[in-house]
């Protein structure tokens, strides 16, 4: 934690140097001593310190300064750091003004110049003031702070990005905490910049206005540039399948890079509790699984890039991936583990309110914000059931909207049982979302009751959609063969009528998880015919590494 600050202000540079010297020699071990030769400059400095979340223990100002006297400075400084102790440095002639300031202007003490010897005329009184300050001092939060509003899609995107990448941060909803004096002080200190929300404040004092995840990734040290331009194995996608391939590949000596555009963990990272993964009898959260896998991958030397793959091509024995920032990475073997992304719900109003009450997927960051509210979960699969169970811990009521007459054909029985036993979860069957309403955020939902063909309009501020998922593989079109829905074909699926795929120049068949391009493999949910489960993704990612070794032995 940075040391708290003692700030002295005096327009006479000799006096300023002397007081700084005396403060530093006595208190330098526990405090940072800063001086300013103008009250205006000192006020600007205090605003910067407020934005950095620094603590100021003492403000010591000369009474006689041009343009602004010491009392006025201390009063303005108090608006920024109300708990700092305040003291004046005065000449004998100003004693009366100083006494009056103590009585009327909340000044704690005054010192006469010169203060020689400081052991008698300065330190004993300052010791008292600082002891007093220490008694009520609460160290401020030292990490990243994110200022925004709950209904801002960009704030949501950043919160989700930080949470899923396990970057600790403090969220400050400037609307919800508008009456909190400390939030007001911070917004005042930011000045006009506070209009550019969301604002990300970093502990080193830098800030990002209207930041986007890619900027934040770079700033928090997530690697966005590859260390070298060539790897044995490049994996696109950091879900369970990609992570497993990374761990197995690197542990068996392959120089491996894993490219992930959002956060390692993939869909599994959004799961509040995975209960069917071998070895975890009481379940574990997807975030926990992802965190463990990332540590394991890094231990084996996997390089993890926070980037999006936007194109790929094959040049002789090399497979080349183009990244969103324009850079390219080459490799011998390329593994596609990009999973699936949520299908969009196509009803009026939905796109406009996405991130402002409408969310696709778990929205783990939103669960706490839904405290005491009514939350709608759309979908009848396990992902919807898990999310409903998670929200039920915070929300007053969770309503699951499903088109069918029950959950029995789409959800695992253990989840159906849990939902039945949770009193604040309500199942609304024969229900389809017809429209969503709201100006700046979701306010109401029109639900079509398919059994009566009537529309019911209900109030709601949060709706989480889990209506199935599709792969996004357009960036591989023309290179890798896909089925009509975009899933990648592998192994026997690329052999038609006993014929090898077009352009296949090898005298062997494609390996089980290999696509129509030798050396390009596909694993996990993105693969045509895969079982959409964490364990199967992990299994495929691990098994594929064996085929990669065989492929590499003949490149
Ligand atoms: C809420 C929820 C709960 C679930 N619960 C369970 C459960 O309890 N048990 C179970 O077995 N399964 C569960 N599943 C299913 C399971 O999570 C998936 O089957 C599994 O995550 C698939 O893994 P994957 O690695 O193939 O793909 P994904 O997990 O989808 O990961 C793909 C990754 O690739 C990244 N990516 C995509 N395109 C690019 C690109 N162009 N460049 C860079 N990166 C890219 C994505 O950001 C993503 O992180 C759940 C799924 C969800 C959504």
Coordinates of C-alpha atoms and ligand atoms in Angstrom, one line a residue:
X1 CA 0.0 0.0 0.0
X2 CA 1.4 3.5 -0.9
X3 CA 2.2 5.6 2.2
X4 CA -0.3 8.3 3.2
X5 CA 0.7 11.8 2.2
X6 CA 1.8 14.9 4.2
X7 CA 1.3 17.9 1.9
X8 CA 2.8 21.3 2.7
X9 CA 2.1 24.5 0.8
X10 CA 4.1 27.7 1.0
X11 CA 4.9 30.3 -1.7
X12 CA 8.3 31.0 0.1
X13 CA 10.6 28.3 -1.3
X14 CA 13.1 28.5 1.6
X15 CA 10.3 27.9 4.1
X16 CA 8.8 25.2 1.9
X17 CA 12.2 23.4 1.7
X18 CA 12.7 23.7 5.5
X19 CA 9.3 22.3 6.4
X20 CA 9.6 19.5 3.9
X21 CA 13.0 18.6 5.3
X22 CA 11.8 18.5 8.9
X23 CA 8.7 16.5 8.0
X24 CA 10.7 14.0 6.0
X25 CA 13.3 13.4 8.6
X26 CA 10.7 12.7 11.3
X27 CA 7.9 11.0 9.3
X28 CA 9.5 9.9 6.0
X29 CA 9.5 6.2 7.0
X30 CA 5.7 6.1 7.3
X31 CA 4.5 9.0 5.1
X32 CA 5.2 10.5 1.7
X33 CA 6.1 14.2 2.1
X34 CA 5.0 16.4 -0.8
X35 CA 5.4 20.2 -1.2
X36 CA 3.8 22.8 -3.4
X37 CA 4.7 26.4 -3.8
X38 CA 1.2 27.5 -4.8
X39 CA -2.2 26.8 -3.3
X40 CA -3.8 26.5 -6.8
X41 CA -1.1 23.9 -7.8
X42 CA -1.7 22.1 -4.5
X43 CA -5.5 21.8 -5.2
X44 CA -4.8 20.4 -8.6
X45 CA -2.4 17.9 -7.1
X46 CA -5.0 16.9 -4.4
X47 CA -7.5 16.2 -7.2
X48 CA -5.0 13.9 -8.9
X49 CA -4.3 12.1 -5.6
X50 CA -8.1 11.7 -5.1
X51 CA -8.4 10.0 -8.6
X52 CA -5.5 7.7 -7.7
X53 CA -7.2 6.8 -4.5
X54 CA -4.2 8.0 -2.4
X55 CA -4.7 9.0 1.3
X56 CA -3.8 12.4 2.6
X57 CA -3.1 12.5 6.3
X58 CA -2.0 16.1 6.8
X59 CA -2.4 19.5 5.0
X60 CA 0.0 22.2 6.2
X61 CA -0.4 25.6 4.6
X62 CA 1.2 29.0 5.1
X63 CA -1.4 31.6 6.0
X64 CA 0.0 34.5 4.0
X65 CA 0.1 33.5 0.3
X66 CA -0.9 35.7 -2.7
X67 CA -4.2 35.1 -4.4
X68 CA -5.4 32.5 -1.8
X69 CA -4.6 32.5 1.9
X70 CA -3.9 29.4 4.0
X71 CA -7.4 29.2 5.5
X72 CA -9.1 29.4 2.2
X73 CA -6.8 26.8 0.7
X74 CA -7.4 24.4 3.7
X75 CA -11.2 24.9 3.3
X76 CA -11.1 24.0 -0.4
X77 CA -8.7 21.1 0.3
X78 CA -11.1 19.8 2.9
X79 CA -13.8 19.3 0.2
X80 CA -11.4 16.9 -1.5
X81 CA -9.9 15.1 1.5
X82 CA -12.3 15.8 4.4
X83 CA -10.5 13.5 6.9
X84 CA -7.0 15.0 6.4
X85 CA -5.7 16.9 9.4
X86 CA -5.4 20.7 8.7
X87 CA -2.8 23.0 10.1
X88 CA -1.6 26.6 9.4
X89 CA 1.9 28.0 9.4
X90 CA 1.7 31.5 10.6
X91 CA 3.8 34.5 11.5
X92 CA 3.4 35.9 15.0
X93 CA 1.4 38.8 13.6
X94 CA -1.3 36.4 12.2
X95 CA -1.9 34.6 15.5
X96 CA -5.4 36.1 15.9
X97 CA -6.4 35.0 12.4
X98 CA -5.1 31.5 13.1
X99 CA -7.1 31.3 16.4
X100 CA -10.2 32.4 14.6
X101 CA -9.6 29.8 11.9
X102 CA -9.4 27.1 14.5
X103 CA -12.7 28.3 15.9
X104 CA -14.6 28.9 12.7
X105 CA -13.0 27.1 9.8
X106 CA -12.3 23.6 11.1
X107 CA -8.6 24.1 11.2
X108 CA -7.0 21.6 13.7
X109 CA -3.9 23.5 14.7
X110 CA -1.5 26.4 13.9
X111 CA 2.3 26.6 14.1
X112 CA 4.3 29.7 14.5
X113 CA 7.3 30.3 12.2
X114 CA 10.0 29.6 12.9
X115 CA 9.3 26.3 14.5
X116 CA 12.8 25.8 16.0
X117 CA 13.5 23.4 17.5
X118 CA 11.0 21.1 15.7
X119 CA 11.4 18.5 18.5
X120 CA 9.5 20.9 20.8
X121 CA 7.5 23.2 18.5
X122 CA 6.5 20.9 15.6
X123 CA 6.7 17.2 16.2
X124 CA 4.8 16.8 19.5
X125 CA 1.7 18.5 18.0
X126 CA 2.0 16.8 14.7
X127 CA 2.4 13.4 16.5
X128 CA -1.0 14.0 18.2
X129 CA -2.7 15.0 14.9
X130 CA -1.3 12.0 13.0
X131 CA -2.2 9.6 15.8
X132 CA -5.7 11.0 15.7
X133 CA -5.8 10.6 11.9
X134 CA -4.4 7.0 12.1
X135 CA -7.1 6.0 14.6
X136 CA -9.9 6.5 12.0
X137 CA -7.9 5.7 8.9
X138 CA -9.3 2.9 6.6
X139 CA -6.8 2.0 3.8
X140 CA -8.5 2.7 0.5
X141 CA -9.0 0.0 -2.3
X142 CA -5.7 -0.3 -4.2
X143 CA -6.7 -2.0 -7.5
X144 CA -8.5 -1.0 -10.6
X145 CA -11.6 1.1 -10.2
X146 CA -14.3 1.1 -12.9
X147 CA -16.8 4.0 -12.9
X148 CA -19.9 3.7 -14.9
X149 CA -23.6 3.1 -14.8
X150 CA -25.5 -0.1 -14.4
X151 CA -27.5 0.2 -17.6
X152 CA -24.6 1.2 -19.8
X153 CA -23.7 -1.7 -22.2
X154 CA -20.1 -0.5 -22.3
X155 CA -19.8 -0.6 -18.5
X156 CA -21.2 -4.1 -18.6
X157 CA -18.8 -5.2 -21.2
X158 CA -15.8 -4.0 -19.2
X159 CA -17.1 -5.5 -15.9
X160 CA -17.7 -8.8 -17.6
X161 CA -14.2 -8.7 -19.2
X162 CA -12.4 -7.9 -15.9
X163 CA -14.4 -10.5 -13.9
X164 CA -13.9 -13.3 -16.5
X165 CA -10.2 -12.6 -16.7
X166 CA -10.0 -12.7 -12.9
X167 CA -8.7 -9.1 -12.6
X168 CA -9.8 -7.7 -9.2
X169 CA -11.5 -4.4 -9.6
X170 CA -13.9 -2.1 -7.7
X171 CA -17.1 -1.2 -9.5
X172 CA -18.5 2.2 -8.8
X173 CA -22.0 2.7 -10.1
X174 CA -22.0 6.5 -10.2
X175 CA -25.8 6.7 -10.4
X176 CA -26.6 4.3 -7.6
X177 CA -24.0 5.9 -5.4
X178 CA -24.7 9.5 -6.5
X179 CA -25.5 10.5 -2.9
X180 CA -22.3 9.0 -1.6
X181 CA -20.0 11.9 -0.7
X182 CA -16.8 10.0 -1.6
X183 CA -18.2 9.2 -5.1
X184 CA -19.1 12.9 -5.5
X185 CA -15.6 13.9 -4.5
X186 CA -14.1 11.5 -7.0
X187 CA -16.4 12.7 -9.8
X188 CA -15.5 16.4 -8.9
X189 CA -11.8 15.5 -9.0
X190 CA -12.2 13.9 -12.4
X191 CA -13.8 17.1 -13.7
X192 CA -15.0 17.1 -17.3
X193 CA -13.5 13.6 -17.8
X194 CA -16.3 12.2 -15.7
X195 CA -18.6 12.8 -18.6
X196 CA -16.8 10.1 -20.6
X197 CA -18.1 7.0 -18.8
X198 CA -17.1 4.3 -18.4
X199 CA -13.8 5.4 -16.9
X200 CA -11.2 2.9 -15.8
X201 CA -8.8 4.2 -13.1
X202 CA -5.6 2.3 -12.6
X203 CA -3.5 2.3 -9.4
X204 CA -0.6 4.1 -11.2
X205 CA -2.8 7.1 -11.7
X206 CA -3.5 6.6 -15.4
X207 CA -7.0 6.3 -16.7
X208 CA -8.9 5.1 -19.7
X209 CA -11.9 7.2 -20.8
X210 CA -14.6 5.2 -22.6
X211 CA -12.2 2.3 -22.5
X212 CA -12.7 -0.9 -24.4
X213 CA -11.6 -4.4 -23.3
X214 CA -8.7 -4.5 -25.7
X215 CA -7.2 -1.3 -24.1
X216 CA -7.8 -2.6 -20.6
X217 CA -6.2 -6.0 -21.5
X218 CA -3.0 -4.2 -22.6
X219 CA -3.0 -2.0 -19.5
X220 CA -3.5 -4.8 -17.0
X221 CA -0.7 -6.9 -18.5
X222 CA -2.7 -9.4 -20.4
X223 CA -0.5 -10.3 -23.3
X224 CA -1.8 -9.0 -26.6
X225 CA 1.4 -9.4 -28.7
X226 CA 3.0 -12.8 -29.3
X227 CA 6.5 -13.2 -28.0
X228 CA 7.7 -14.8 -31.2
X229 CA 6.1 -15.2 -34.6
X230 CA 6.4 -19.0 -34.9
X231 CA 5.0 -21.8 -32.7
X232 CA 4.7 -25.6 -32.9
X233 CA 1.1 -25.4 -31.9
X234 CA -1.3 -22.5 -32.0
X235 CA -4.7 -22.9 -30.4
X236 CA -7.6 -20.5 -31.2
X237 CA -10.1 -20.4 -28.3
X238 CA -9.5 -20.8 -24.6
X239 CA -12.5 -22.8 -23.4
X240 CA -12.1 -26.2 -21.8
X241 CA -11.1 -27.8 -25.1
X242 CA -8.5 -25.2 -26.0
X243 CA -7.1 -25.1 -22.4
X244 CA -6.8 -28.9 -22.3
X245 CA -5.0 -28.9 -25.6
X246 CA -2.7 -26.2 -24.3
X247 CA -1.8 -28.1 -21.1
X248 CA -1.2 -31.4 -22.9
X249 CA 0.6 -29.8 -25.9
X250 CA 3.0 -27.7 -23.7
X251 CA 3.5 -30.4 -21.1
X252 CA 4.7 -32.7 -24.0
X253 CA 7.2 -30.1 -25.2
X254 CA 5.4 -28.3 -27.9
X255 CA 6.0 -24.5 -28.1
X256 CA 2.4 -23.5 -27.7
X257 CA 0.4 -20.3 -27.9
X258 CA -3.3 -20.0 -27.1
X259 CA -5.3 -17.1 -28.5
X260 CA -8.5 -16.1 -26.7
X261 CA -10.5 -13.0 -27.5
X262 CA -12.6 -12.7 -24.3
X263 CA -11.4 -14.7 -21.3
X264 CA -10.0 -18.2 -20.8
X265 CA -12.8 -20.5 -19.7
X266 CA -15.2 -20.0 -22.6
X267 CA -18.8 -20.9 -22.0
X268 CA -17.8 -23.0 -19.0
X269 CA -16.4 -19.9 -17.4
X270 CA -20.0 -18.6 -17.3
X271 CA -21.3 -21.6 -15.5
X272 CA -22.0 -20.9 -11.9
X273 CA -21.8 -24.6 -10.9
X274 CA -20.6 -27.5 -13.0
X275 CA -21.8 -30.5 -11.2
X276 CA -21.0 -33.3 -13.7
X277 CA -17.2 -32.8 -14.1
X278 CA -15.3 -35.9 -12.9
X279 CA -13.5 -35.5 -9.6
X280 CA -15.5 -32.6 -8.2
X281 CA -18.4 -34.3 -6.3
X282 CA -19.8 -31.0 -5.0
X283 CA -19.3 -29.3 -8.3
X284 CA -17.1 -26.3 -9.1
X285 CA -17.8 -23.0 -10.7
X286 CA -16.7 -22.5 -14.3
X287 CA -14.6 -19.5 -13.2
X288 CA -12.7 -21.7 -10.7
X289 CA -12.1 -24.4 -13.4
X290 CA -10.8 -21.8 -15.8
X291 CA -8.5 -20.2 -13.2
X292 CA -7.0 -23.6 -12.3
X293 CA -6.5 -24.5 -16.0
X294 CA -4.9 -21.2 -16.8
X295 CA -2.4 -21.6 -13.9
X296 CA -1.7 -25.2 -15.1
X297 CA -1.2 -24.1 -18.7
X298 CA 1.1 -21.2 -17.7
X299 CA 3.1 -23.5 -15.5
X300 CA 3.9 -25.6 -18.6
X301 CA 4.9 -22.4 -20.5
X302 CA 1.8 -21.8 -22.7
X303 CA 1.7 -18.3 -24.0
X304 CA -1.8 -16.9 -23.6
X305 CA -2.7 -14.0 -26.0
X306 CA -5.7 -11.8 -25.4
X307 CA -6.6 -11.4 -29.1
X308 CA -9.1 -12.4 -31.7
X309 CA -8.2 -14.6 -34.7
X310 CA -9.8 -13.1 -37.8
X311 CA -8.4 -15.1 -40.7
X312 CA -6.3 -18.2 -41.4
X313 CA -4.5 -19.6 -44.3
X314 CA -2.1 -22.4 -45.2
X315 CA 1.2 -21.8 -46.9
X316 CA 3.1 -25.1 -47.5
X317 CA 3.8 -26.7 -44.1
X318 CA 2.9 -23.4 -42.3
X319 CA -0.5 -22.5 -40.9
X320 CA -0.9 -18.7 -40.5
X321 CA -3.4 -16.9 -38.3
X322 CA -4.2 -13.3 -38.7
X323 CA -5.1 -11.4 -35.5
X324 CA -7.5 -8.5 -35.0
X325 CA -4.6 -6.1 -34.5
X326 CA -3.2 -7.0 -37.9
X327 CA -0.3 -9.1 -36.7
X328 CA 0.2 -12.7 -37.8
X329 CA 1.3 -15.9 -36.1
X330 CA 2.7 -18.9 -37.9
X331 CA 2.6 -22.5 -36.7
X332 CA 3.1 -26.0 -37.8
X333 CA -0.2 -27.2 -36.2
X334 CA -3.3 -25.1 -35.7
X335 CA -6.1 -26.1 -33.4
X336 CA -9.5 -24.5 -33.6
X337 CA -11.4 -24.6 -30.3
X338 CA -13.6 -21.6 -30.7
X339 CA -16.8 -23.3 -29.3
X340 CA -20.1 -21.7 -29.8
X341 CA -21.7 -18.3 -29.1
X342 CA -25.2 -17.6 -27.9
X343 CA -27.9 -17.4 -30.5
X344 CA -29.6 -14.0 -30.6
X345 CA -33.3 -13.6 -29.8
X346 CA -34.9 -11.8 -32.7
X347 CA -37.7 -9.7 -31.2
X348 CA -38.3 -6.0 -31.3
X349 CA -36.3 -3.9 -28.9
X350 CA -33.8 -6.6 -28.0
X351 CA -30.6 -5.3 -29.8
X352 CA -31.2 -1.7 -28.5
X353 CA -31.3 -2.9 -24.8
X354 CA -28.5 -5.5 -25.0
X355 CA -26.1 -4.9 -22.0
X356 CA -28.8 -2.6 -20.5
X357 CA -31.0 -5.2 -18.9
X358 CA -30.8 -7.8 -21.7
X359 CA -27.9 -10.2 -21.4
X360 CA -26.8 -13.3 -23.4
X361 CA -25.4 -16.0 -21.1
X362 CA -24.7 -16.1 -17.4
X363 CA -23.9 -12.5 -16.7
X364 CA -22.1 -13.6 -13.5
X365 CA -21.3 -9.9 -12.9
X366 CA -25.0 -9.0 -12.9
X367 CA -26.2 -11.5 -10.3
X368 CA -25.3 -9.2 -7.4
X369 CA -26.9 -6.2 -9.1
X370 CA -30.2 -8.1 -9.3
X371 CA -30.6 -8.2 -5.5
X372 CA -34.3 -8.0 -4.6
X373 CA -35.4 -7.7 -8.2
X374 CA -37.4 -10.0 -10.5
X375 CA -35.2 -11.7 -13.0
X376 CA -36.3 -13.4 -16.2
X377 CA -34.3 -16.4 -17.6
X378 CA -35.2 -17.4 -21.2
X379 CA -34.5 -21.0 -22.2
X380 CA -35.0 -24.5 -20.9
X381 CA -31.6 -26.1 -21.2
X382 CA -29.1 -26.8 -18.4
X383 CA -27.4 -23.5 -18.8
X384 CA -30.7 -21.7 -18.2
X385 CA -31.3 -23.9 -15.1
X386 CA -27.9 -23.2 -13.6
X387 CA -28.3 -19.5 -14.2
X388 CA -31.8 -19.5 -12.6
X389 CA -30.3 -21.3 -9.5
X390 CA -27.5 -18.8 -9.3
X391 CA -29.8 -15.7 -9.6
X392 CA -32.3 -17.2 -7.1
X393 CA -29.6 -16.5 -4.4
X394 CA -29.9 -12.8 -5.0
X395 CA -33.1 -11.9 -6.8
X396 CA -36.5 -11.7 -5.1
X397 CA -37.9 -14.0 -7.8
X398 CA -36.6 -15.7 -10.9
X399 CA -39.0 -16.5 -13.7
X400 CA -37.9 -19.1 -16.3
X401 CA -39.7 -18.6 -19.7
X402 CA -39.9 -21.7 -21.8
X403 CA -41.8 -22.4 -25.0
X404 CA -42.5 -26.0 -24.2
X405 CA -44.9 -27.4 -21.6
X406 CA -42.1 -28.6 -19.3
X407 CA -38.4 -28.8 -18.8
X408 CA -38.2 -32.6 -18.9
X409 CA -36.9 -33.0 -22.4
X410 CA -34.3 -30.2 -22.3
X411 CA -32.9 -30.1 -18.8
X412 CA -31.1 -32.6 -16.6
X413 CA -33.2 -34.1 -13.9
X414 CA -30.9 -33.0 -11.0
X415 CA -31.5 -29.4 -12.1
X416 CA -35.2 -29.8 -12.5
X417 CA -35.3 -31.1 -8.9
X418 CA -33.3 -28.3 -7.6
X419 CA -35.5 -25.7 -9.3
X420 CA -38.6 -27.4 -7.9
X421 CA -37.2 -27.1 -4.4
X422 CA -36.3 -23.4 -4.8
X423 CA -39.3 -21.4 -3.7
X424 CA -38.4 -18.1 -5.5
X425 CA -38.0 -19.7 -8.9
X426 CA -41.2 -19.8 -11.0
X427 CA -41.5 -21.7 -14.2
X428 CA -43.6 -20.1 -16.9
X429 CA -44.3 -22.7 -19.7
X430 CA -45.8 -22.0 -23.1
X431 CA -44.1 -18.6 -23.0
X432 CA -42.2 -16.8 -25.8
X433 CA -40.7 -13.4 -25.6
X434 CA -42.5 -11.2 -28.1
X435 CA -41.0 -7.8 -27.5
X436 CA -39.0 -5.9 -24.9
X437 CA -39.6 -2.3 -23.8
X438 CA -37.6 0.5 -22.1
X439 CA -36.0 3.8 -22.9
X440 CA -32.5 3.6 -21.5
X441 CA -32.8 0.1 -20.0
X442 CA -35.2 -2.9 -19.9
X443 CA -38.5 -1.9 -18.1
X444 CA -41.1 -4.3 -19.5
X445 CA -41.4 -7.6 -21.4
X446 CA -44.2 -8.7 -23.6
X447 CA -44.7 -12.5 -23.3
X448 CA -46.7 -14.4 -25.9
X449 CA -48.6 -17.2 -24.1
X450 CA -48.6 -19.8 -26.8
X451 CA -51.4 -21.9 -25.4
X452 CA -53.9 -19.0 -25.3
X453 CA -52.3 -16.8 -28.0
X454 CA -52.5 -13.8 -25.7
X455 CA -49.7 -11.3 -24.9
X456 CA -49.0 -10.4 -21.3
X457 CA -46.9 -7.4 -20.6
X458 CA -44.9 -7.7 -17.3
X459 CA -42.4 -5.4 -15.6
X460 CA -38.8 -6.6 -15.5
X461 CA -35.4 -5.0 -15.4
X462 CA -33.1 -8.0 -16.2
X463 CA -33.5 -10.8 -18.7
X464 CA -30.9 -13.4 -19.4
X465 CA -31.2 -15.4 -22.6
X466 CA -30.0 -19.0 -23.0
X467 CA -31.6 -20.2 -26.3
X468 CA -28.9 -22.3 -27.8
X469 CA -25.7 -21.5 -29.5
X470 CA -24.0 -21.6 -32.9
X471 CA -20.4 -21.5 -33.9
X472 CA -18.9 -18.4 -35.5
X473 CA -16.6 -19.8 -38.1
X474 CA -17.0 -17.4 -41.0
X475 CA -13.3 -16.4 -40.7
X476 CA -12.4 -20.0 -41.7
X477 CA -14.7 -20.1 -44.8
X478 CA -12.9 -21.2 -47.9
X479 CA -10.2 -22.9 -45.9
X480 CA -11.8 -25.4 -43.5
X481 CA -14.9 -27.4 -44.5
X482 CA -18.0 -26.6 -42.4
X483 CA -21.5 -28.0 -42.2
X484 CA -24.6 -26.0 -43.0
X485 CA -24.7 -24.4 -39.5
X486 CA -21.0 -23.6 -39.5
X487 CA -19.6 -26.5 -37.4
X488 CA -16.3 -27.7 -38.5
X489 CA -16.0 -31.2 -40.2
X490 CA -13.2 -33.5 -39.0
X491 CA -11.9 -37.0 -39.5
X492 CA -14.4 -39.4 -41.2
X493 CA -16.8 -36.5 -41.9
X494 CA -14.4 -35.0 -44.5
X495 CA -14.2 -38.2 -46.4
X496 CA -17.0 -38.5 -48.9
X497 CA -17.6 -41.7 -51.0
X498 CA -14.3 -42.9 -49.8
X499 CA -12.5 -39.9 -51.4
X500 CA -10.1 -37.6 -49.5
X501 CA -11.1 -34.0 -49.3
X502 CA -10.2 -31.7 -52.2
X503 CA -6.6 -30.6 -52.2
X504 CA -5.6 -33.3 -49.7
X505 CA -2.1 -34.4 -50.9
X506 CA -1.2 -36.9 -48.2
X507 CA -1.4 -40.7 -48.6
X508 CA -3.1 -41.1 -45.2
X509 CA -6.7 -40.4 -44.1
X510 CA -7.3 -37.3 -42.0
X511 CA -6.8 -38.0 -38.3
X512 CA -9.9 -38.3 -36.1
X513 CA -10.0 -34.6 -35.1
X514 CA -8.2 -33.2 -38.2
X515 CA -10.1 -31.0 -40.7
X516 CA -9.8 -31.1 -44.5
X517 CA -6.5 -29.2 -44.2
X518 CA -3.6 -31.3 -42.9
X519 CA -2.4 -29.9 -39.6
X520 CA -5.6 -27.9 -38.8
X521 CA -7.5 -29.7 -36.1
X522 CA -10.9 -28.9 -34.5
X523 CA -12.0 -29.8 -31.0
X524 CA -14.8 -29.2 -28.6
X525 CA -18.2 -27.6 -29.3
X526 CA -17.1 -26.0 -32.6
X527 CA -16.7 -29.5 -34.1
X528 CA -19.5 -31.1 -36.1
X529 CA -21.1 -33.9 -34.0
X530 CA -19.3 -33.1 -30.8
X531 CA -20.9 -33.7 -27.4
X532 CA -21.4 -30.3 -25.9
X533 CA -20.0 -30.9 -22.5
X534 CA -16.9 -29.7 -20.5
X535 CA -15.6 -33.2 -20.1
X536 CA -15.9 -34.0 -23.8
X537 CA -14.2 -30.7 -24.8
X538 CA -11.3 -31.5 -22.4
X539 CA -11.1 -35.0 -23.7
X540 CA -11.0 -33.9 -27.4
X541 CA -8.4 -31.2 -26.6
X542 CA -6.2 -33.8 -24.9
X543 CA -6.6 -36.5 -27.5
X544 CA -5.9 -34.2 -30.4
X545 CA -2.4 -33.5 -29.1
X546 CA -1.5 -37.2 -29.9
X547 CA -2.6 -36.7 -33.5
X548 CA -0.6 -33.4 -33.6
X549 CA 2.6 -35.3 -32.6
X550 CA 1.9 -37.8 -35.4
X551 CA 1.4 -35.0 -37.8
X552 CA 4.5 -33.1 -36.7
X553 CA 6.6 -36.2 -37.0
X554 CA 6.1 -36.0 -40.8
X555 CA 6.0 -32.3 -41.6
Ligands
LIG1 C1 -24.0 -21.4 -18.7 C2 -23.4 -22.7 -19.1 C3 -23.4 -23.7 -18.3 C4 -22.9 -25.0 -18.7 N1 -22.8 -26.0 -17.8 C5 -22.3 -27.2 -18.1 C6 -22.1 -28.2 -17.1 O1 -22.6 -28.1 -16.0 N2 -21.5 -29.4 -17.5 C7 -21.0 -29.5 -18.8 O2 -20.4 -30.6 -19.0 N3 -21.1 -28.5 -19.7 C8 -21.7 -27.4 -19.4 N4 -21.9 -26.4 -20.3 C9 -21.3 -26.6 -21.7 C10 -19.8 -26.4 -21.7 O3 -19.5 -25.2 -21.0 C11 -19.3 -26.4 -23.1 O4 -19.6 -27.6 -23.8 C12 -17.8 -26.2 -23.2 O5 -17.4 -25.0 -22.6 C13 -17.3 -26.2 -24.6 O6 -15.9 -26.0 -24.6 P1 -15.1 -25.4 -25.9 O7 -13.7 -25.2 -25.4 O8 -15.3 -26.3 -27.0 O9 -15.8 -24.0 -26.3 P2 -16.1 -22.7 -25.5 O10 -16.3 -23.0 -24.0 O11 -17.3 -22.1 -26.2 O12 -14.8 -21.8 -25.6 C14 -14.5 -21.2 -26.9 C15 -13.6 -20.0 -26.6 O13 -13.1 -19.6 -27.9 C16 -13.1 -18.2 -27.9 N5 -13.1 -17.7 -29.3 C17 -14.2 -17.9 -30.2 N6 -13.8 -17.4 -31.4 C18 -12.6 -16.9 -31.2 C19 -11.7 -16.2 -32.1 N7 -12.0 -16.0 -33.4 N8 -10.5 -15.8 -31.6 C20 -10.1 -16.0 -30.3 N9 -10.9 -16.7 -29.5 C21 -12.1 -17.1 -29.9 C22 -14.3 -17.8 -27.1 O14 -14.2 -16.5 -26.6 C23 -14.4 -18.8 -26.0 O15 -13.7 -18.4 -24.9 C24 -22.4 -25.2 -20.0 C25 -22.4 -24.1 -20.9 C26 -22.9 -22.9 -20.5 C27 -23.0 -21.7 -21.4

